[in-house]
Amino acid sequence: MPAATDAPTDPTAPWIYLASQSPRRRQLLDQLDVAHRLLLPDDTDAAELLEVVWPNEAPDDYVRRVTQAKWQDAAARLAARHQADPAAWPIAPILCADTTVALDGDILGKPRDAADAVHMLRRLSGRVHRVLTAVVVDGQARLSISGVHWRSLSDAEIQRYADSGEPMGKAGAYAIQSRAGAWTSRIEGSYSGIMGLPLFDTAELLKPLGFHF
């Protein structure tokens, strides 16, 4: 069992667990000055199984379902760790989030390899796609949907980006805060939601728990 990390310095102030390995989500929570600790899966957990797309599943339904499943999995994980070591794992609200990219009704998840990343980026080139991020805090959910407009990309640009390794582990095979920002002519919606944690929706979910913004 991994050790608890990043204990809040002020035990009287509100804080949450973040059940995500994304450094971008940690950065965005820090931007809101939200105290948090990581609640990560054990090495034996098969978290990727939760992200399997069901047949004919719409992107909106998919991202909501996966985020709720991740939250339920994290809640069970916390309960088990709390029972084993209450001092190390006190009960607190849990935040989960999941992001996916949708184009033509298809779900573009994390690429399997560089070739898959190239295929996704070619599909997105010169198109408008949607980025959907669902957030669940303490069992309550919100969904952020943003439109992202890309210019047309050359094969050389796509290959260089795929070769950089940046697309791996990213929905749609890109990160908006990286060089892909130079391809983005316009967005409609939440920039932080495209990064992986919509700050407005997150703040609205945290306010009932005693957080102030």
Coordinates of C-alpha atoms in Angstrom, one line a residue:
M1 CA 0.0 0.0 0.0
P2 CA 1.5 3.4 -0.9
A3 CA 2.0 5.9 1.9
A4 CA -0.2 8.9 2.3
T5 CA 1.5 12.1 0.9
D6 CA 1.2 15.8 1.1
A7 CA -0.7 16.1 4.4
P8 CA -2.3 19.5 4.7
T9 CA -0.4 21.9 6.9
D10 CA -3.5 23.3 8.5
P11 CA -5.7 20.4 9.9
T12 CA -8.6 22.8 10.5
A13 CA -8.8 24.0 6.8
P14 CA -10.8 22.1 4.2
W15 CA -8.9 19.7 2.0
I16 CA -9.5 16.9 -0.4
Y17 CA -8.0 13.8 -1.9
L18 CA -7.1 13.9 -5.6
A19 CA -7.5 10.5 -7.2
S20 CA -5.4 11.3 -10.3
Q21 CA -1.8 11.0 -11.4
S22 CA -2.1 14.0 -13.7
P23 CA 0.5 16.8 -12.8
R24 CA -1.8 19.2 -14.6
R25 CA -4.7 18.6 -12.3
R26 CA -2.4 19.1 -9.3
Q27 CA -1.2 22.4 -10.8
L28 CA -4.8 23.6 -11.4
L29 CA -5.8 22.7 -7.8
D30 CA -2.8 24.7 -6.6
Q31 CA -4.0 27.6 -8.8
L32 CA -7.2 27.5 -6.8
D33 CA -5.2 27.2 -3.6
V34 CA -7.1 23.9 -2.8
A35 CA -5.2 21.8 -0.3
H36 CA -5.0 18.2 -1.5
R37 CA -3.4 14.8 -1.0
L38 CA -2.9 12.1 -3.6
L39 CA -5.0 9.0 -3.5
L40 CA -3.5 6.8 -6.1
P41 CA -4.2 3.2 -7.1
D42 CA -2.0 0.3 -5.9
D43 CA 0.4 -1.1 -8.5
T44 CA -1.8 -4.1 -8.8
D45 CA -4.9 -2.0 -9.7
A46 CA -6.0 -2.2 -13.4
A47 CA -7.3 1.4 -13.6
E48 CA -7.2 1.3 -17.4
L49 CA -10.0 -1.2 -17.4
L50 CA -12.3 1.5 -16.3
E51 CA -11.6 3.5 -19.5
V52 CA -12.8 0.8 -21.9
V53 CA -15.4 2.2 -24.2
W54 CA -18.7 0.4 -24.4
P55 CA -20.2 -0.4 -27.8
N56 CA -22.1 2.6 -29.3
E57 CA -21.3 4.7 -26.3
A58 CA -21.6 8.5 -26.8
P59 CA -18.7 10.6 -25.7
D60 CA -20.8 12.5 -23.1
D61 CA -22.1 9.3 -21.6
Y62 CA -18.6 7.7 -21.7
V63 CA -16.8 10.5 -19.8
R64 CA -19.5 10.7 -17.2
R65 CA -19.6 7.0 -16.6
V66 CA -15.8 6.6 -16.4
T67 CA -15.4 9.5 -14.0
Q68 CA -18.1 8.1 -11.7
A69 CA -16.5 4.7 -11.9
K70 CA -13.1 6.1 -11.0
W71 CA -14.6 8.0 -8.1
Q72 CA -16.4 4.9 -6.7
D73 CA -13.1 3.0 -7.1
A74 CA -11.2 5.7 -5.2
A75 CA -13.8 5.8 -2.5
A76 CA -13.5 2.1 -1.9
R77 CA -9.7 2.4 -1.9
L78 CA -9.9 5.1 0.7
A79 CA -12.3 3.1 2.9
A80 CA -10.0 0.1 2.8
R81 CA -6.9 2.2 3.6
H82 CA -8.7 4.1 6.4
Q83 CA -9.7 0.8 8.0
A84 CA -6.1 -0.4 7.9
D85 CA -4.5 2.8 9.1
P86 CA -7.0 5.6 10.2
A87 CA -4.3 8.0 11.2
A88 CA -2.5 7.8 7.8
W89 CA -5.7 7.8 5.8
P90 CA -8.4 10.1 7.4
I91 CA -11.7 10.3 5.6
A92 CA -12.1 13.4 3.4
P93 CA -13.8 14.3 0.1
I94 CA -12.4 12.8 -3.1
L95 CA -12.0 14.5 -6.4
C96 CA -11.9 12.5 -9.7
A97 CA -11.8 13.8 -13.2
D98 CA -11.6 12.3 -16.7
T99 CA -11.0 14.0 -20.1
T100 CA -11.8 12.7 -23.5
V101 CA -11.7 14.1 -27.0
A102 CA -14.5 13.6 -29.4
L103 CA -14.6 14.0 -33.2
D104 CA -17.5 13.0 -35.5
G105 CA -19.1 11.2 -32.6
D106 CA -15.9 9.1 -32.0
I107 CA -14.0 8.9 -28.7
L108 CA -10.3 9.7 -29.1
G109 CA -8.7 8.4 -26.0
K110 CA -5.0 7.9 -25.1
P111 CA -3.0 6.7 -28.1
R112 CA -1.7 3.1 -28.0
D113 CA 1.6 4.1 -29.6
A114 CA 3.2 6.8 -31.8
A115 CA 1.4 5.5 -34.9
D116 CA -1.9 5.7 -33.2
A117 CA -1.0 9.3 -32.1
V118 CA -0.2 10.2 -35.7
H119 CA -3.6 8.8 -36.9
M120 CA -5.5 10.9 -34.2
L121 CA -3.6 14.1 -35.0
R122 CA -4.3 13.7 -38.7
R123 CA -8.0 13.4 -37.9
L124 CA -7.9 16.5 -35.8
S125 CA -5.9 18.6 -38.3
G126 CA -7.9 21.5 -39.7
R127 CA -11.0 20.4 -37.8
V128 CA -13.1 21.5 -34.8
H129 CA -13.3 18.9 -32.1
R130 CA -14.8 18.7 -28.6
V131 CA -12.9 18.2 -25.3
L132 CA -15.1 16.8 -22.5
T133 CA -14.0 16.7 -18.9
A134 CA -16.2 15.3 -16.2
V135 CA -15.4 16.1 -12.5
V136 CA -16.8 14.3 -9.5
V137 CA -16.4 15.6 -6.0
D138 CA -17.9 13.9 -3.0
G139 CA -20.2 12.0 -5.4
Q140 CA -21.5 15.2 -7.2
A141 CA -20.7 15.6 -10.9
R142 CA -20.3 18.3 -13.5
L143 CA -19.4 18.1 -17.1
S144 CA -17.4 20.7 -19.1
I145 CA -17.5 20.7 -22.9
S146 CA -15.2 22.9 -25.0
G147 CA -14.8 23.3 -28.7
V148 CA -11.2 23.5 -30.0
H149 CA -10.4 24.9 -33.5
W150 CA -7.2 23.7 -35.1
R151 CA -5.4 24.9 -38.2
S152 CA -4.3 22.3 -40.8
L153 CA -1.1 20.5 -39.8
S154 CA 1.6 19.2 -42.1
D155 CA 2.7 15.6 -42.0
A156 CA 6.1 16.8 -40.7
E157 CA 4.5 18.8 -37.8
I158 CA 2.5 15.8 -36.8
Q159 CA 5.4 13.4 -37.0
R160 CA 7.7 15.7 -35.0
Y161 CA 5.0 16.0 -32.3
A162 CA 4.4 12.2 -32.2
D163 CA 8.1 11.6 -32.0
S164 CA 8.5 13.9 -29.0
G165 CA 6.5 11.5 -26.9
E166 CA 4.2 14.3 -25.7
P167 CA 1.0 12.6 -27.1
M168 CA 1.4 9.5 -24.9
G169 CA -1.0 9.4 -22.0
K170 CA -3.1 12.3 -23.4
A171 CA -6.6 12.1 -24.6
G172 CA -6.7 12.9 -28.3
A173 CA -2.9 12.6 -28.4
Y174 CA -2.1 16.2 -27.4
A175 CA -1.8 18.6 -24.5
I176 CA -3.2 22.1 -25.1
Q177 CA -0.5 23.7 -22.9
S178 CA 2.3 22.3 -25.1
R179 CA 3.1 23.1 -28.7
A180 CA -0.4 22.1 -29.7
G181 CA -1.4 25.5 -28.3
A182 CA 0.3 27.0 -31.4
W183 CA -2.1 25.0 -33.6
T184 CA -5.2 26.2 -31.8
S185 CA -6.8 29.2 -33.4
R186 CA -9.8 29.4 -31.1
I187 CA -11.5 27.7 -28.2
E188 CA -15.1 27.9 -27.0
G189 CA -15.4 26.9 -23.4
S190 CA -12.9 26.2 -20.6
Y191 CA -9.2 26.3 -21.2
S192 CA -8.6 24.6 -17.9
G193 CA -11.2 22.0 -18.8
I194 CA -9.2 21.2 -21.9
M195 CA -6.1 20.9 -19.7
G196 CA -8.0 18.3 -17.6
L197 CA -9.8 20.1 -14.7
P198 CA -12.3 22.9 -15.4
L199 CA -11.7 25.4 -12.7
F200 CA -15.2 26.9 -12.7
D201 CA -17.0 23.6 -12.4
T202 CA -14.5 22.3 -9.8
A203 CA -14.9 25.4 -7.7
E204 CA -18.7 25.1 -7.8
L205 CA -18.4 21.5 -6.5
L206 CA -16.0 22.5 -3.8
K207 CA -17.9 25.5 -2.4
P208 CA -20.5 23.3 -0.4
L209 CA -17.5 21.6 1.3
G210 CA -16.3 24.8 2.9
F211 CA -13.9 26.1 0.2
H212 CA -14.0 29.8 -0.7
F213 CA -12.9 31.4 -4.0

